[in-house]
Amino acid sequence: MSDSCLSAAQRAAFEREGFLVLPEFVPAQRCLALRERALELARMHVPPPEQATVFTADGAARHAAERYFLTSGEAIRCFFEKDAFDADGRLRGEPHLSLNKLGHAMHDLDPVFDAFSRTAELAAVAREIGMSAPLLLQSMYIFKQPRIGGEVVCHTDHTYLWTEPPSVVGFWFATDDATTENGCLWALPGGHRLPVRARSKLNAARTATELEILDPAPYPSEGLVPLEARRGTLVLLHGALPHLSGPNRSDKPRHAYTLHAIDGAARYLDDNWLQRPALKLRGFSA
Ligand code: FE2
């Protein structure tokens, strides 16, 4: 599968719908190895419980939390579920089982994530959907933990990773089975042709992000379709495609790994939140 990955019909479907579901793209064993590594990284990088409250507190602590987030484009950082804390801001459970996600440079800083993220098959897919010089900008390992896994509201990835012209593509890998019960993706077929409603960017002081509303109309709430995915499935998401995922109220985890790639031929804006002054962007080649 290293020369050509997608059929003409699959390429046409991606252009028409703005997403493409590719079951069995990655062998289950490789997904399980990535899953194991993510849990190891979570244990290695999670802050001790007495510091974990920093992410829900106010004032100076909130400023520290913003910095922790804004500098995570070149690091491996831990982000908690808000339902992981009790009313006093203390973690209810074990820290590494309370995480929402790891982000945002595992693909460049961890050898297991690097190898998962850079394969001939992924390079071929990127080429075949029209990326001329793909660069891996951001990786996220999303835990969507049983019972506390939070929802992700409807958004487009271009809102957060803005290039001119738009170029970001999401490569979303199911490392667990994702179903409507445990919070699978939902997407709006053809919605990538709607104007993008908002842009998230750094404020003038570069200390926090702010949302610039370009069109106040909400995305349509009708017509979204669930993208249920067995472990090993790759879902491609056009950067302008409205998508979301529900909360996980089930007792099953819903781990997933997401890579966001931009086209090096497009201009990446310097007031996007994610900046990598020290870590050069690389493509899909090992
Ligand atoms: Fe997204």
mmCIF file of C-alpha atoms and ligand atoms in Angstrom:
data_model
loop_
_atom_site.group_PDB
_atom_site.id
_atom_site.type_symbol
_atom_site.label_atom_id
_atom_site.label_comp_id
_atom_site.label_asym_id
_atom_site.label_seq_id
_atom_site.Cartn_x
_atom_site.Cartn_y
_atom_site.Cartn_z
ATOM 1 C CA MET A 1 0.000 0.000 0.000
ATOM 2 C CA SER A 2 3.025 2.299 -0.095
ATOM 3 C CA ASP A 3 2.640 3.741 -3.615
ATOM 4 C CA SER A 4 -1.041 4.552 -3.828
ATOM 5 C CA CYS A 5 -3.387 4.455 -0.869
ATOM 6 C CA LEU A 6 -6.587 6.051 -2.039
ATOM 7 C CA SER A 7 -8.857 5.140 -4.925
ATOM 8 C CA ALA A 8 -10.261 7.818 -7.212
ATOM 9 C CA ALA A 9 -13.629 7.282 -5.504
ATOM 10 C CA GLN A 10 -12.079 7.859 -2.064
ATOM 11 C CA ARG A 11 -10.368 11.038 -3.227
ATOM 12 C CA ALA A 12 -13.656 12.252 -4.717
ATOM 13 C CA ALA A 13 -15.482 11.404 -1.470
ATOM 14 C CA PHE A 14 -12.990 13.420 0.577
ATOM 15 C CA GLU A 15 -13.445 16.402 -1.742
ATOM 16 C CA ARG A 16 -17.224 16.101 -1.671
ATOM 17 C CA GLU A 17 -17.801 15.327 2.032
ATOM 18 C CA GLY A 18 -14.745 16.901 3.671
ATOM 19 C CA PHE A 19 -13.898 13.681 5.501
ATOM 20 C CA LEU A 20 -12.884 10.138 4.685
ATOM 21 C CA VAL A 21 -13.035 7.076 6.930
ATOM 22 C CA LEU A 22 -10.358 4.462 6.219
ATOM 23 C CA PRO A 23 -10.938 1.307 8.305
ATOM 24 C CA GLU A 24 -7.976 -0.973 9.088
ATOM 25 C CA PHE A 25 -5.451 1.647 8.025
ATOM 26 C CA VAL A 26 -3.157 0.819 10.954
ATOM 27 C CA PRO A 27 -2.735 -2.719 12.354
ATOM 28 C CA ALA A 28 -4.393 -3.070 15.763
ATOM 29 C CA GLN A 29 -1.063 -4.089 17.330
ATOM 30 C CA ARG A 30 0.514 -0.763 16.381
ATOM 31 C CA CYS A 31 -2.458 1.083 17.858
ATOM 32 C CA LEU A 32 -2.102 -0.865 21.096
ATOM 33 C CA ALA A 33 1.621 -0.054 21.235
ATOM 34 C CA LEU A 34 0.871 3.655 20.788
ATOM 35 C CA ARG A 35 -1.839 3.407 23.437
ATOM 36 C CA GLU A 36 0.612 1.844 25.882
ATOM 37 C CA ARG A 37 3.198 4.514 25.159
ATOM 38 C CA ALA A 38 0.637 7.282 25.683
ATOM 39 C CA LEU A 39 -0.135 5.924 29.140
ATOM 40 C CA GLU A 40 3.601 5.773 29.908
ATOM 41 C CA LEU A 41 4.034 9.380 28.788
ATOM 42 C CA ALA A 42 1.038 10.377 30.881
ATOM 43 C CA ARG A 43 2.644 8.852 33.972
ATOM 44 C CA MET A 44 5.990 10.475 33.166
ATOM 45 C CA HIS A 45 4.669 13.969 32.468
ATOM 46 C CA VAL A 46 1.634 14.332 34.687
ATOM 47 C CA PRO A 47 2.062 16.975 37.397
ATOM 48 C CA PRO A 48 1.762 15.750 41.006
ATOM 49 C CA PRO A 49 -1.789 16.032 42.435
ATOM 50 C CA GLU A 50 -0.971 19.066 44.590
ATOM 51 C CA GLN A 51 -0.019 20.975 41.431
ATOM 52 C CA ALA A 52 -2.864 19.681 39.310
ATOM 53 C CA THR A 53 -5.268 22.232 40.780
ATOM 54 C CA VAL A 54 -3.313 24.931 38.956
ATOM 55 C CA PHE A 55 -5.362 24.181 35.863
ATOM 56 C CA THR A 56 -8.666 25.106 37.448
ATOM 57 C CA ALA A 57 -7.618 27.987 39.670
ATOM 58 C CA ASP A 58 -7.790 31.745 39.141
ATOM 59 C CA GLY A 59 -5.468 34.723 38.806
ATOM 60 C CA ALA A 60 -1.761 33.978 38.753
ATOM 61 C CA ALA A 61 -2.464 30.275 38.514
ATOM 62 C CA ARG A 62 -4.586 30.826 35.428
ATOM 63 C CA HIS A 63 -1.736 32.811 33.898
ATOM 64 C CA ALA A 64 0.614 29.894 34.597
ATOM 65 C CA ALA A 65 -1.902 27.544 33.027
ATOM 66 C CA GLU A 66 -2.075 29.737 29.895
ATOM 67 C CA ARG A 67 1.699 29.663 29.619
ATOM 68 C CA TYR A 68 1.711 25.913 30.102
ATOM 69 C CA PHE A 69 -0.722 25.618 27.193
ATOM 70 C CA LEU A 70 0.788 28.269 24.922
ATOM 71 C CA THR A 71 4.285 26.743 25.105
ATOM 72 C CA SER A 72 3.058 23.180 24.601
ATOM 73 C CA GLY A 73 3.567 23.240 20.838
ATOM 74 C CA GLU A 74 7.160 22.212 21.433
ATOM 75 C CA ALA A 75 6.583 19.913 24.384
ATOM 76 C CA ILE A 76 4.715 16.931 25.798
ATOM 77 C CA ARG A 77 2.178 18.325 28.226
ATOM 78 C CA CYS A 78 -0.797 16.970 30.155
ATOM 79 C CA PHE A 79 -4.260 18.512 30.090
ATOM 80 C CA PHE A 80 -6.908 17.420 32.574
ATOM 81 C CA GLU A 81 -10.619 16.712 32.240
ATOM 82 C CA LYS A 82 -12.563 19.329 34.133
ATOM 83 C CA ASP A 83 -14.818 16.633 35.609
ATOM 84 C CA ALA A 84 -11.694 15.019 37.096
ATOM 85 C CA PHE A 85 -11.739 17.607 39.920
ATOM 86 C CA ASP A 86 -14.039 17.808 42.907
ATOM 87 C CA ALA A 87 -15.734 21.002 44.118
ATOM 88 C CA ASP A 88 -12.570 22.000 46.020
ATOM 89 C CA GLY A 89 -10.410 21.672 42.912
ATOM 90 C CA ARG A 90 -8.809 18.413 44.003
ATOM 91 C CA LEU A 91 -8.357 15.475 41.659
ATOM 92 C CA ARG A 92 -10.833 12.698 42.351
ATOM 93 C CA GLY A 93 -8.737 9.892 40.854
ATOM 94 C CA GLU A 94 -5.253 8.952 39.777
ATOM 95 C CA PRO A 95 -3.666 11.817 37.822
ATOM 96 C CA HIS A 96 -2.794 9.863 34.667
ATOM 97 C CA LEU A 97 -6.367 8.503 34.544
ATOM 98 C CA SER A 98 -7.755 12.026 34.855
ATOM 99 C CA LEU A 99 -6.251 13.424 31.674
ATOM 100 C CA ASN A 100 -8.184 14.795 28.738
ATOM 101 C CA LYS A 101 -5.168 14.725 26.442
ATOM 102 C CA LEU A 102 -1.443 14.904 25.862
ATOM 103 C CA GLY A 103 -0.147 17.592 23.501
ATOM 104 C CA HIS A 104 1.291 18.850 21.274
ATOM 105 C CA ALA A 105 4.660 17.606 19.989
ATOM 106 C CA MET A 106 4.815 13.905 20.778
ATOM 107 C CA HIS A 107 5.367 13.240 17.070
ATOM 108 C CA ASP A 108 8.690 15.083 17.233
ATOM 109 C CA LEU A 109 9.796 14.361 20.795
ATOM 110 C CA ASP A 110 8.891 10.729 21.389
ATOM 111 C CA PRO A 111 10.308 7.932 19.200
ATOM 112 C CA VAL A 112 7.185 5.743 19.393
ATOM 113 C CA PHE A 113 4.892 8.585 18.329
ATOM 114 C CA ASP A 114 7.413 9.690 15.702
ATOM 115 C CA ALA A 115 7.435 6.232 14.090
ATOM 116 C CA PHE A 116 3.617 5.969 14.203
ATOM 117 C CA SER A 117 3.244 9.412 12.629
ATOM 118 C CA ARG A 118 5.722 9.043 9.792
ATOM 119 C CA THR A 119 5.029 6.227 7.370
ATOM 120 C CA ALA A 120 5.068 5.808 3.597
ATOM 121 C CA GLU A 121 1.306 5.183 3.706
ATOM 122 C CA LEU A 122 0.583 8.485 5.454
ATOM 123 C CA ALA A 123 2.912 10.345 3.096
ATOM 124 C CA ALA A 124 1.007 8.817 0.162
ATOM 125 C CA VAL A 125 -2.392 9.771 1.601
ATOM 126 C CA ALA A 126 -1.251 13.359 2.162
ATOM 127 C CA ARG A 127 0.052 13.567 -1.398
ATOM 128 C CA GLU A 128 -3.093 12.026 -2.850
ATOM 129 C CA ILE A 129 -5.400 14.521 -1.149
ATOM 130 C CA GLY A 130 -3.332 17.333 -2.648
ATOM 131 C CA MET A 131 -0.870 18.390 0.058
ATOM 132 C CA SER A 132 2.256 19.530 -1.784
ATOM 133 C CA ALA A 133 4.602 19.867 1.195
ATOM 134 C CA PRO A 134 2.895 18.475 4.316
ATOM 135 C CA LEU A 135 4.359 19.487 7.669
ATOM 136 C CA LEU A 136 3.327 17.823 10.930
ATOM 137 C CA LEU A 137 2.360 20.724 13.142
ATOM 138 C CA GLN A 138 0.547 19.252 16.111
ATOM 139 C CA SER A 139 -0.147 15.917 17.760
ATOM 140 C CA MET A 140 -2.724 15.160 20.432
ATOM 141 C CA TYR A 141 -3.383 11.934 22.253
ATOM 142 C CA ILE A 142 -6.980 12.094 23.436
ATOM 143 C CA PHE A 143 -8.027 9.812 26.312
ATOM 144 C CA LYS A 144 -11.797 10.440 26.423
ATOM 145 C CA GLN A 145 -11.791 8.564 29.725
ATOM 146 C CA PRO A 146 -14.760 6.451 30.849
ATOM 147 C CA ARG A 147 -17.495 8.536 32.518
ATOM 148 C CA ILE A 148 -15.490 11.802 32.702
ATOM 149 C CA GLY A 149 -14.426 12.165 29.041
ATOM 150 C CA GLY A 150 -15.629 15.623 28.013
ATOM 151 C CA GLU A 151 -17.366 16.682 24.825
ATOM 152 C CA VAL A 152 -15.645 18.710 22.113
ATOM 153 C CA VAL A 153 -18.069 21.266 20.707
ATOM 154 C CA CYS A 154 -18.557 21.832 16.991
ATOM 155 C CA HIS A 155 -15.527 23.549 15.466
ATOM 156 C CA THR A 156 -13.187 23.549 12.509
ATOM 157 C CA ASP A 157 -9.460 22.913 12.881
ATOM 158 C CA HIS A 158 -8.662 25.828 10.540
ATOM 159 C CA THR A 159 -10.020 28.121 13.285
ATOM 160 C CA TYR A 160 -7.044 27.169 15.470
ATOM 161 C CA LEU A 161 -4.294 26.431 12.926
ATOM 162 C CA TRP A 162 -4.819 29.181 10.389
ATOM 163 C CA THR A 163 -2.861 29.260 7.161
ATOM 164 C CA GLU A 164 -3.349 31.304 4.035
ATOM 165 C CA PRO A 165 -4.652 29.693 1.966
ATOM 166 C CA PRO A 166 -6.357 27.219 4.348
ATOM 167 C CA SER A 167 -4.421 23.962 4.408
ATOM 168 C CA VAL A 168 -4.715 22.107 7.714
ATOM 169 C CA VAL A 169 -5.840 18.489 7.536
ATOM 170 C CA GLY A 170 -6.619 16.305 10.548
ATOM 171 C CA PHE A 171 -5.379 12.708 10.599
ATOM 172 C CA TRP A 172 -7.454 11.071 13.351
ATOM 173 C CA PHE A 173 -6.613 7.514 14.399
ATOM 174 C CA ALA A 174 -8.906 5.340 16.513
ATOM 175 C CA THR A 175 -6.698 3.569 19.045
ATOM 176 C CA ASP A 176 -9.868 2.209 20.690
ATOM 177 C CA ASP A 177 -13.190 1.430 19.053
ATOM 178 C CA ALA A 178 -15.121 4.710 18.877
ATOM 179 C CA THR A 179 -18.925 4.462 18.982
ATOM 180 C CA THR A 180 -21.861 6.738 19.660
ATOM 181 C CA GLU A 181 -21.815 5.370 23.239
ATOM 182 C CA ASN A 182 -18.247 6.373 24.078
ATOM 183 C CA GLY A 183 -18.026 9.674 22.201
ATOM 184 C CA CYS A 184 -17.106 9.104 18.551
ATOM 185 C CA LEU A 185 -16.582 11.920 16.077
ATOM 186 C CA TRP A 186 -19.537 13.546 14.321
ATOM 187 C CA ALA A 187 -19.096 15.567 11.134
ATOM 188 C CA LEU A 188 -21.207 17.645 8.776
ATOM 189 C CA PRO A 189 -20.933 16.172 5.272
ATOM 190 C CA GLY A 190 -19.992 18.910 2.803
ATOM 191 C CA GLY A 191 -19.671 21.427 5.644
ATOM 192 C CA HIS A 192 -16.105 22.247 4.593
ATOM 193 C CA ARG A 193 -17.629 24.451 1.886
ATOM 194 C CA LEU A 194 -19.289 26.713 4.484
ATOM 195 C CA PRO A 195 -17.357 29.826 5.504
ATOM 196 C CA VAL A 196 -15.247 29.257 8.630
ATOM 197 C CA ARG A 197 -17.033 31.070 11.449
ATOM 198 C CA ALA A 198 -14.188 32.075 13.758
ATOM 199 C CA ARG A 199 -10.470 32.421 14.165
ATOM 200 C CA SER A 200 -8.638 31.765 17.437
ATOM 201 C CA LYS A 201 -5.473 33.805 17.775
ATOM 202 C CA LEU A 202 -3.041 35.213 20.317
ATOM 203 C CA ASN A 203 -3.966 38.482 21.997
ATOM 204 C CA ALA A 204 -1.704 41.503 21.506
ATOM 205 C CA ALA A 205 0.336 40.646 24.610
ATOM 206 C CA ARG A 206 0.622 37.025 23.428
ATOM 207 C CA THR A 207 -0.460 35.837 26.869
ATOM 208 C CA ALA A 208 -3.766 34.178 25.948
ATOM 209 C CA THR A 209 -5.930 33.367 22.970
ATOM 210 C CA GLU A 210 -8.986 35.244 21.828
ATOM 211 C CA LEU A 211 -11.712 34.244 19.414
ATOM 212 C CA GLU A 212 -12.338 36.504 16.462
ATOM 213 C CA ILE A 213 -15.899 35.957 15.228
ATOM 214 C CA LEU A 214 -16.063 36.114 11.448
ATOM 215 C CA ASP A 215 -19.668 34.974 11.131
ATOM 216 C CA PRO A 216 -21.933 34.838 14.216
ATOM 217 C CA ALA A 217 -24.269 32.207 12.725
ATOM 218 C CA PRO A 218 -23.808 28.869 14.474
ATOM 219 C CA TYR A 219 -22.904 25.820 12.448
ATOM 220 C CA PRO A 220 -25.982 23.825 11.425
ATOM 221 C CA SER A 221 -26.946 21.397 14.165
ATOM 222 C CA GLU A 222 -28.867 19.192 11.719
ATOM 223 C CA GLY A 223 -27.218 16.784 9.338
ATOM 224 C CA LEU A 224 -24.196 15.767 11.396
ATOM 225 C CA VAL A 225 -23.314 12.093 10.951
ATOM 226 C CA PRO A 226 -21.510 9.838 13.456
ATOM 227 C CA LEU A 227 -18.135 8.538 12.338
ATOM 228 C CA GLU A 228 -17.974 5.292 14.280
ATOM 229 C CA ALA A 229 -14.532 3.771 13.916
ATOM 230 C CA ARG A 230 -12.954 0.467 14.898
ATOM 231 C CA ARG A 231 -9.443 0.467 16.324
ATOM 232 C CA GLY A 232 -6.968 1.051 13.475
ATOM 233 C CA THR A 233 -9.289 3.317 11.482
ATOM 234 C CA LEU A 234 -7.872 6.548 10.063
ATOM 235 C CA VAL A 235 -10.314 9.428 9.618
ATOM 236 C CA LEU A 236 -9.204 12.331 7.426
ATOM 237 C CA LEU A 237 -10.785 15.683 8.291
ATOM 238 C CA HIS A 238 -10.620 18.697 6.004
ATOM 239 C CA GLY A 239 -9.560 21.753 8.031
ATOM 240 C CA ALA A 240 -12.778 23.650 7.310
ATOM 241 C CA LEU A 241 -15.073 20.729 8.186
ATOM 242 C CA PRO A 242 -17.348 21.301 11.197
ATOM 243 C CA HIS A 243 -16.966 18.352 13.568
ATOM 244 C CA LEU A 244 -17.455 17.490 17.218
ATOM 245 C CA SER A 245 -17.408 14.595 19.636
ATOM 246 C CA GLY A 246 -19.787 13.839 22.449
ATOM 247 C CA PRO A 247 -18.945 13.174 26.092
ATOM 248 C CA ASN A 248 -18.021 9.672 27.167
ATOM 249 C CA ARG A 249 -20.560 8.632 29.777
ATOM 250 C CA SER A 250 -19.908 4.931 29.138
ATOM 251 C CA ASP A 251 -17.543 2.682 31.057
ATOM 252 C CA LYS A 252 -15.324 2.176 27.989
ATOM 253 C CA PRO A 253 -12.337 4.381 27.185
ATOM 254 C CA ARG A 254 -12.193 6.030 23.779
ATOM 255 C CA HIS A 255 -8.563 6.744 23.052
ATOM 256 C CA ALA A 256 -7.637 8.455 19.797
ATOM 257 C CA TYR A 257 -4.554 10.019 18.281
ATOM 258 C CA THR A 258 -4.745 13.124 16.102
ATOM 259 C CA LEU A 259 -2.122 14.658 13.879
ATOM 260 C CA HIS A 260 -2.651 18.014 12.251
ATOM 261 C CA ALA A 261 -0.647 18.699 9.120
ATOM 262 C CA ILE A 262 -0.399 21.968 7.217
ATOM 263 C CA ASP A 263 0.952 22.580 3.757
ATOM 264 C CA GLY A 264 4.392 24.167 3.738
ATOM 265 C CA ALA A 265 3.333 25.999 0.573
ATOM 266 C CA ALA A 266 0.791 27.983 2.634
ATOM 267 C CA ARG A 267 1.606 30.827 5.049
ATOM 268 C CA TYR A 268 1.277 29.944 8.737
ATOM 269 C CA LEU A 269 0.262 33.042 10.684
ATOM 270 C CA ASP A 270 2.481 34.224 13.514
ATOM 271 C CA ASP A 271 -0.448 35.012 15.796
ATOM 272 C CA ASN A 272 -1.706 31.426 15.804
ATOM 273 C CA TRP A 273 -1.483 30.042 19.342
ATOM 274 C CA LEU A 274 0.867 27.233 18.344
ATOM 275 C CA GLN A 275 4.339 28.543 17.620
ATOM 276 C CA ARG A 276 7.478 26.459 17.294
ATOM 277 C CA PRO A 277 10.465 28.824 17.395
ATOM 278 C CA ALA A 278 12.892 26.102 18.501
ATOM 279 C CA LEU A 279 11.569 22.940 16.883
ATOM 280 C CA LYS A 280 11.679 22.727 13.108
ATOM 281 C CA LEU A 281 8.600 21.320 11.386
ATOM 282 C CA ARG A 282 9.038 18.053 9.502
ATOM 283 C CA GLY A 283 6.890 16.134 7.061
ATOM 284 C CA PHE A 284 5.751 12.516 6.914
ATOM 285 C CA SER A 285 9.180 11.120 5.916
ATOM 286 C CA ALA A 286 10.930 9.146 8.622
HETATM 287 FE FE FE2 B 1 -10.874 19.148 15.657
#
